[in-house]
Coordinates of C-alpha atoms and ligand atoms in Angstrom, one line a residue:
X1 CA 0.0 0.0 0.0
X2 CA 1.2 3.5 -0.7
X3 CA 2.7 4.9 2.5
X4 CA 1.2 8.4 1.7
X5 CA -2.3 7.0 2.0
X6 CA -3.7 8.0 5.3
X7 CA -6.2 5.5 6.9
X8 CA -8.7 6.7 9.4
X9 CA -10.5 4.0 11.5
X10 CA -14.0 4.7 12.5
X11 CA -15.0 1.1 13.1
X12 CA -16.3 2.0 16.5
X13 CA -19.3 3.6 14.9
X14 CA -22.5 1.5 14.5
X15 CA -23.9 4.2 12.1
X16 CA -21.5 6.1 9.9
X17 CA -23.0 9.5 9.1
X18 CA -22.0 12.4 6.8
X19 CA -20.5 14.1 9.9
X20 CA -18.2 11.2 10.5
X21 CA -16.9 11.0 7.0
X22 CA -16.5 14.8 6.8
X23 CA -14.4 14.6 9.9
X24 CA -12.3 11.8 8.5
X25 CA -11.7 13.7 5.3
X26 CA -10.9 16.9 7.2
X27 CA -8.2 14.8 9.0
X28 CA -6.7 13.9 5.6
X29 CA -8.1 10.4 5.2
X30 CA -7.5 8.5 1.9
X31 CA -9.1 5.3 3.3
X32 CA -11.8 5.0 5.8
X33 CA -12.2 1.8 7.8
X34 CA -15.6 0.9 9.1
X35 CA -17.0 -2.0 11.1
X36 CA -18.4 -4.8 8.9
X37 CA -21.9 -4.6 10.5
X38 CA -22.3 -0.9 10.6
X39 CA -24.8 1.2 8.6
X40 CA -23.5 3.9 6.3
X41 CA -25.9 6.6 5.3
X42 CA -26.1 7.0 1.5
X43 CA -25.0 10.7 1.8
X44 CA -21.9 9.6 3.6
X45 CA -21.2 7.0 1.0
X46 CA -21.7 9.5 -1.8
X47 CA -19.5 12.0 -0.1
X48 CA -16.6 9.4 0.0
X49 CA -17.2 8.2 -3.6
X50 CA -17.1 11.7 -5.0
X51 CA -13.7 12.2 -3.4
X52 CA -12.4 8.8 -4.5
X53 CA -11.8 7.8 -0.9
X54 CA -11.8 4.1 -0.3
X55 CA -14.3 2.6 2.1
X56 CA -13.0 -0.5 3.7
X57 CA -14.6 -3.0 6.1
X58 CA -12.5 -4.2 9.0
X59 CA -14.0 -7.6 8.4
X60 CA -15.9 -8.0 11.6
X61 CA -19.0 -8.9 9.7
X62 CA -17.8 -10.1 6.3
X63 CA -20.2 -9.6 3.5
X64 CA -22.3 -7.0 5.3
X65 CA -23.8 -4.5 2.9
X66 CA -21.9 -1.5 4.3
X67 CA -18.6 -3.2 3.6
X68 CA -19.3 -3.2 -0.2
X69 CA -18.8 0.0 -2.1
X70 CA -21.9 1.1 -4.1
X71 CA -22.0 -0.3 -7.6
X72 CA -20.5 1.8 -10.3
X73 CA -22.5 2.5 -13.4
X74 CA -21.4 0.7 -16.5
X75 CA -20.8 2.5 -19.7
X76 CA -24.3 1.9 -20.9
X77 CA -25.7 3.5 -17.8
X78 CA -27.1 0.4 -16.2
X79 CA -26.0 -0.6 -12.7
X80 CA -23.2 -3.1 -12.6
X81 CA -24.1 -6.7 -11.9
X82 CA -22.3 -7.0 -8.6
X83 CA -24.9 -5.2 -6.6
X84 CA -24.3 -5.4 -2.9
X85 CA -26.5 -7.5 -0.6
X86 CA -29.5 -5.5 0.4
X87 CA -29.4 -3.9 3.9
X88 CA -32.8 -3.9 5.7
X89 CA -31.3 -1.6 8.4
X90 CA -31.4 1.3 5.9
X91 CA -35.2 1.3 6.6
X92 CA -34.9 3.0 10.0
X93 CA -31.9 5.4 9.8
X94 CA -32.6 9.0 10.5
X95 CA -32.3 9.7 6.8
X96 CA -34.9 7.1 6.0
X97 CA -37.3 8.5 8.6
X98 CA -37.0 12.0 7.0
X99 CA -37.6 10.6 3.5
X100 CA -40.6 8.6 4.7
X101 CA -42.1 11.8 6.0
X102 CA -41.3 13.6 2.7
X103 CA -43.0 10.7 0.8
X104 CA -46.2 11.1 2.9
X105 CA -46.2 14.8 2.3
X106 CA -45.8 14.3 -1.4
X107 CA -48.6 11.6 -1.3
X108 CA -51.0 14.2 0.2
X109 CA -50.0 16.8 -2.4
X110 CA -50.8 14.3 -5.1
X111 CA -54.1 13.4 -3.6
X112 CA -55.1 17.0 -3.1
X113 CA -54.3 17.9 -6.7
X114 CA -56.4 14.9 -7.8
X115 CA -53.5 13.2 -9.4
X116 CA -54.1 9.9 -7.5
X117 CA -57.6 8.5 -7.4
X118 CA -58.6 5.6 -5.1
X119 CA -55.3 3.9 -4.1
X120 CA -53.7 4.9 -7.3
X121 CA -50.2 6.2 -7.8
X122 CA -46.9 5.3 -6.1
X123 CA -43.8 7.0 -4.8
X124 CA -40.3 5.7 -4.3
X125 CA -36.8 6.8 -3.2
X126 CA -33.5 5.0 -3.8
X127 CA -31.9 5.2 -0.4
X128 CA -29.0 2.8 -1.0
X129 CA -27.2 1.0 -3.9
X130 CA -29.7 -1.9 -3.6
X131 CA -32.4 -0.4 -1.4
X132 CA -35.5 1.5 -2.4
X133 CA -38.1 3.0 -0.1
X134 CA -41.6 2.9 -1.6
X135 CA -45.3 3.2 -0.9
X136 CA -47.5 0.2 -0.1
X137 CA -50.3 -1.2 -2.2
X138 CA -53.9 -0.4 -1.5
X139 CA -53.4 2.7 0.6
X140 CA -54.8 6.1 -0.5
X141 CA -51.9 8.6 -0.8
X142 CA -53.9 11.0 1.4
X143 CA -53.8 8.5 4.3
X144 CA -50.1 7.5 4.1
X145 CA -48.1 7.4 7.3
X146 CA -44.4 6.7 7.7
X147 CA -45.2 3.3 9.2
X148 CA -47.0 2.2 6.0
X149 CA -43.9 2.5 3.9
X150 CA -41.8 -0.4 2.6
X151 CA -38.2 -1.2 1.7
X152 CA -37.4 -3.3 -1.4
X153 CA -34.3 -4.4 -3.2
X154 CA -33.6 -3.6 -6.9
X155 CA -35.4 -6.8 -7.9
X156 CA -38.6 -5.8 -6.1
X157 CA -38.2 -8.2 -3.1
X158 CA -39.5 -6.6 0.1
X159 CA -36.9 -6.4 2.8
X160 CA -38.6 -4.3 5.4
X161 CA -42.0 -2.8 6.2
X162 CA -45.2 -4.3 7.4
X163 CA -47.5 -3.6 4.5
X164 CA -47.0 -5.2 1.1
X165 CA -45.2 -2.9 -1.4
X166 CA -46.9 -1.4 -4.5
X167 CA -47.3 -3.7 -7.4
X168 CA -46.0 -1.0 -9.7
X169 CA -42.5 -0.9 -8.0
X170 CA -40.9 -2.5 -11.1
X171 CA -41.6 0.7 -13.1
X172 CA -39.5 2.6 -10.6
X173 CA -36.8 -0.1 -10.4
X174 CA -36.3 -0.1 -14.1
X175 CA -35.7 3.7 -14.0
X176 CA -33.2 3.4 -11.1
X177 CA -31.3 0.7 -12.9
X178 CA -31.2 2.7 -16.2
X179 CA -30.6 6.2 -14.8
X180 CA -27.9 6.5 -12.1
X181 CA -29.0 10.1 -11.4
X182 CA -32.5 9.1 -10.6
X183 CA -33.0 9.0 -6.8
X184 CA -36.8 9.4 -6.7
X185 CA -39.8 8.5 -8.8
X186 CA -43.4 9.4 -8.8
X187 CA -46.1 7.6 -10.8
X188 CA -49.6 9.2 -10.8
X189 CA -52.7 9.7 -13.0
X190 CA -53.1 13.5 -13.3
X191 CA -56.2 14.1 -15.4
X192 CA -54.9 16.6 -18.0
X193 CA -51.7 14.9 -18.7
X194 CA -53.5 11.5 -18.8
X195 CA -55.9 13.0 -21.3
X196 CA -52.8 13.3 -23.6
X197 CA -51.7 9.8 -22.7
X198 CA -55.1 8.3 -23.7
X199 CA -55.0 10.0 -27.1
X200 CA -51.5 9.1 -27.9
X201 CA -50.5 12.7 -28.2
X202 CA -47.8 14.9 -26.6
X203 CA -48.0 18.6 -25.8
X204 CA -46.0 21.0 -28.1
X205 CA -43.0 23.0 -26.9
X206 CA -41.9 26.6 -26.6
X207 CA -45.1 27.9 -25.1
X208 CA -44.3 28.4 -21.3
X209 CA -40.7 28.8 -20.0
X210 CA -41.2 26.8 -16.8
X211 CA -42.3 23.8 -18.7
X212 CA -39.3 24.0 -21.0
X213 CA -36.9 24.1 -18.1
X214 CA -38.3 21.5 -15.8
X215 CA -39.9 19.1 -18.2
X216 CA -39.4 20.0 -21.9
X217 CA -40.1 17.4 -24.5
X218 CA -42.3 14.6 -23.2
X219 CA -42.1 11.1 -24.4
X220 CA -45.0 8.6 -24.6
X221 CA -44.5 4.9 -23.9
X222 CA -46.7 2.1 -25.3
X223 CA -49.4 0.5 -23.3
X224 CA -48.8 -2.7 -21.3
X225 CA -50.7 -4.2 -18.4
X226 CA -49.8 -2.2 -15.2
X227 CA -47.7 -4.1 -12.6
X228 CA -46.0 -6.4 -15.2
X229 CA -42.3 -6.5 -16.1
X230 CA -43.3 -5.6 -19.7
X231 CA -45.1 -2.5 -18.5
X232 CA -42.0 -1.5 -16.4
X233 CA -39.7 -1.9 -19.4
X234 CA -41.9 0.3 -21.7
X235 CA -40.2 3.5 -20.4
X236 CA -36.6 2.3 -20.9
X237 CA -36.1 3.9 -24.4
X238 CA -37.0 7.3 -23.0
X239 CA -36.0 7.7 -19.3
X240 CA -32.4 8.7 -19.9
X241 CA -33.3 11.8 -21.9
X242 CA -36.7 12.6 -20.4
X243 CA -37.5 13.1 -16.7
X244 CA -41.2 12.8 -17.4
X245 CA -42.9 10.1 -19.6
X246 CA -46.6 9.8 -20.5
X247 CA -47.7 6.2 -20.1
X248 CA -50.3 5.3 -22.9
X249 CA -53.8 4.8 -21.6
X250 CA -52.6 5.0 -18.0
X251 CA -50.9 8.1 -16.5
X252 CA -47.4 9.5 -16.1
X253 CA -44.1 8.8 -14.4
X254 CA -41.5 11.4 -13.3
X255 CA -38.0 10.9 -11.8
X256 CA -35.7 13.4 -10.1
X257 CA -33.1 13.9 -7.4
X258 CA -35.7 14.1 -4.7
X259 CA -39.3 13.0 -4.2
X260 CA -40.4 16.6 -3.9
X261 CA -38.8 17.5 -7.2
X262 CA -40.4 14.5 -9.0
X263 CA -43.8 15.6 -7.8
X264 CA -43.0 19.1 -9.0
X265 CA -42.5 17.8 -12.6
X266 CA -45.9 16.0 -12.4
X267 CA -47.5 19.4 -11.4
X268 CA -45.7 21.3 -14.1
X269 CA -46.7 18.8 -16.8
X270 CA -50.4 18.6 -15.7
X271 CA -50.8 22.4 -15.4
X272 CA -49.2 22.8 -18.8
X273 CA -51.5 20.3 -20.4
X274 CA -54.5 22.0 -18.7
X275 CA -53.4 25.5 -19.8
X276 CA -53.1 24.4 -23.4
X277 CA -56.6 22.9 -23.2
X278 CA -58.0 26.2 -21.8
X279 CA -56.1 28.3 -24.3
X280 CA -57.5 26.2 -27.2
X281 CA -61.0 27.3 -26.2
X282 CA -60.3 31.0 -26.5
X283 CA -60.5 31.0 -30.3
X284 CA -57.1 32.7 -30.8
X285 CA -53.9 31.0 -31.8
X286 CA -51.3 30.1 -29.2
X287 CA -48.1 32.2 -29.6
X288 CA -44.8 30.4 -29.4
X289 CA -41.3 31.5 -28.3
X290 CA -38.6 31.7 -31.0
X291 CA -36.0 28.9 -31.4
X292 CA -33.4 31.4 -30.0
X293 CA -35.5 32.0 -26.9
X294 CA -35.9 28.2 -26.6
X295 CA -32.1 27.8 -26.8
X296 CA -31.7 30.2 -23.9
X297 CA -34.1 28.2 -21.8
X298 CA -32.2 25.0 -22.7
X299 CA -29.0 26.6 -21.5
X300 CA -30.6 27.2 -18.1
X301 CA -31.8 23.7 -18.1
X302 CA -28.3 22.3 -18.8
X303 CA -26.9 24.4 -15.9
X304 CA -29.5 22.9 -13.6
X305 CA -28.4 19.4 -14.6
X306 CA -31.8 18.3 -15.9
X307 CA -32.0 15.9 -18.9
X308 CA -33.4 16.9 -22.3
X309 CA -33.3 15.0 -25.5
X310 CA -32.7 18.3 -27.3
X311 CA -29.2 18.5 -25.8
X312 CA -28.1 15.8 -28.3
X313 CA -27.3 18.1 -31.2
X314 CA -26.4 15.2 -33.5
X315 CA -30.1 14.3 -33.5
X316 CA -31.4 17.9 -33.8
X317 CA -31.9 17.9 -37.5
X318 CA -35.1 15.8 -37.1
X319 CA -35.7 17.0 -33.6
X320 CA -36.2 20.8 -33.5
X321 CA -36.7 22.7 -30.3
X322 CA -40.3 23.0 -31.0
X323 CA -42.8 21.1 -33.1
X324 CA -44.5 23.9 -35.0
X325 CA -45.5 21.8 -38.0
X326 CA -49.2 22.0 -37.0
X327 CA -49.7 25.7 -36.2
X328 CA -51.8 26.3 -33.1
X329 CA -52.0 22.6 -32.3
X330 CA -52.1 21.7 -28.6
X331 CA -51.5 17.9 -29.1
X332 CA -48.9 16.4 -31.4
X333 CA -48.2 12.9 -32.6
X334 CA -45.1 12.0 -30.7
X335 CA -42.0 12.3 -32.9
X336 CA -38.9 10.3 -32.2
X337 CA -35.7 12.3 -32.6
X338 CA -34.6 9.5 -34.8
X339 CA -37.5 10.3 -37.2
X340 CA -41.2 9.7 -37.2
X341 CA -42.4 6.5 -35.5
X342 CA -45.8 4.8 -35.4
X343 CA -48.1 5.9 -32.6
X344 CA -49.2 3.2 -30.2
X345 CA -52.6 3.1 -32.0
X346 CA -50.9 2.7 -35.3
X347 CA -48.7 -0.1 -33.9
X348 CA -51.8 -1.9 -32.7
X349 CA -53.4 -1.6 -36.1
X350 CA -50.2 -2.9 -37.7
X351 CA -50.2 -5.8 -35.3
X352 CA -53.9 -6.5 -36.1
X353 CA -53.3 -6.4 -39.9
X354 CA -50.3 -8.7 -39.5
X355 CA -52.3 -11.3 -37.4
X356 CA -55.2 -11.3 -39.8
X357 CA -52.8 -11.7 -42.8
X358 CA -51.0 -14.5 -41.0
X359 CA -54.3 -16.3 -40.2
X360 CA -55.5 -15.9 -43.9
X361 CA -52.1 -17.2 -45.2
X362 CA -52.2 -20.2 -42.8
X363 CA -55.8 -20.9 -43.9
X364 CA -54.8 -20.8 -47.6
X365 CA -51.8 -22.9 -46.9
X366 CA -53.8 -25.7 -45.2
X367 CA -56.2 -26.2 -48.0
Ligands
ZN1 ZN1 -50.9 3.7 -12.4

């Protein structure tokens, strides 16, 4: 080992917090030794990773989750295979308790805005490399209490919490596995955005600055039965470059760095869709910003670290900042930046035509 590497031993701590690692770094640590059976808060782990400081277990509890560094993302953005064992103790750390309260607050906001009908909608937060806090199934988001929440691993296995986890957790987990920056996800059914989702249309761009900065271009994923693995995977082509996706004939999903921010994006999208619908009733055309004004907003967005498919200038020939091809339109056929694609309805029709053709051909062949 390099003699210049200073090691600081904090293996006496049962819980390693941000304060502990900040103290170790202030004392010049290049390596931090912890007890094998300790709990390390995610913020403490992130703090060390960002500074390239090794986290080493002293081996008192070999294989404990805290002894394993968080998985690094592979080049294609998916989490590396060697995910650490899940750690149920992350369910009751002070950080987890604070996030549980935030999830409950966000649940009530969603309910009060009528984004979650009945027991609909779900909220999650990735609290560790292989641990995700989430809402339970069959509880109204208005009635949520911190005791209702669940902890699952990245495969959806419940590892803590009394109530059974939401059946739609796989949608959230696919996002966490595909997008390392995603720490929180909110799925809900806001009426105005869902109106777009059931017509297979997306709202146009360059109308309201806040929408451009926080959401921007919205993608729409094809319909699959909710709760299934197929449904969860429908968002994968979009989630790296869109923080908000319309789910055909269903609702929306948003991801962000915090649960509160993910809920903001749902609000921004639904209000935008609603405003467009109201404006369309006024009998006057909607005015749009210029492409230059749109570029200025994109620059702000980039500084905020938010994703947008329009940052990829290599694809900008087909994918302009706005979609003004239908003047005054408030609902557009979704356009892939790789060129036009079939809408979900068109794909269903194609499937139907193909199955009828196959059946006719088979019939002819058997005669
Ligand atoms: Zn749903």
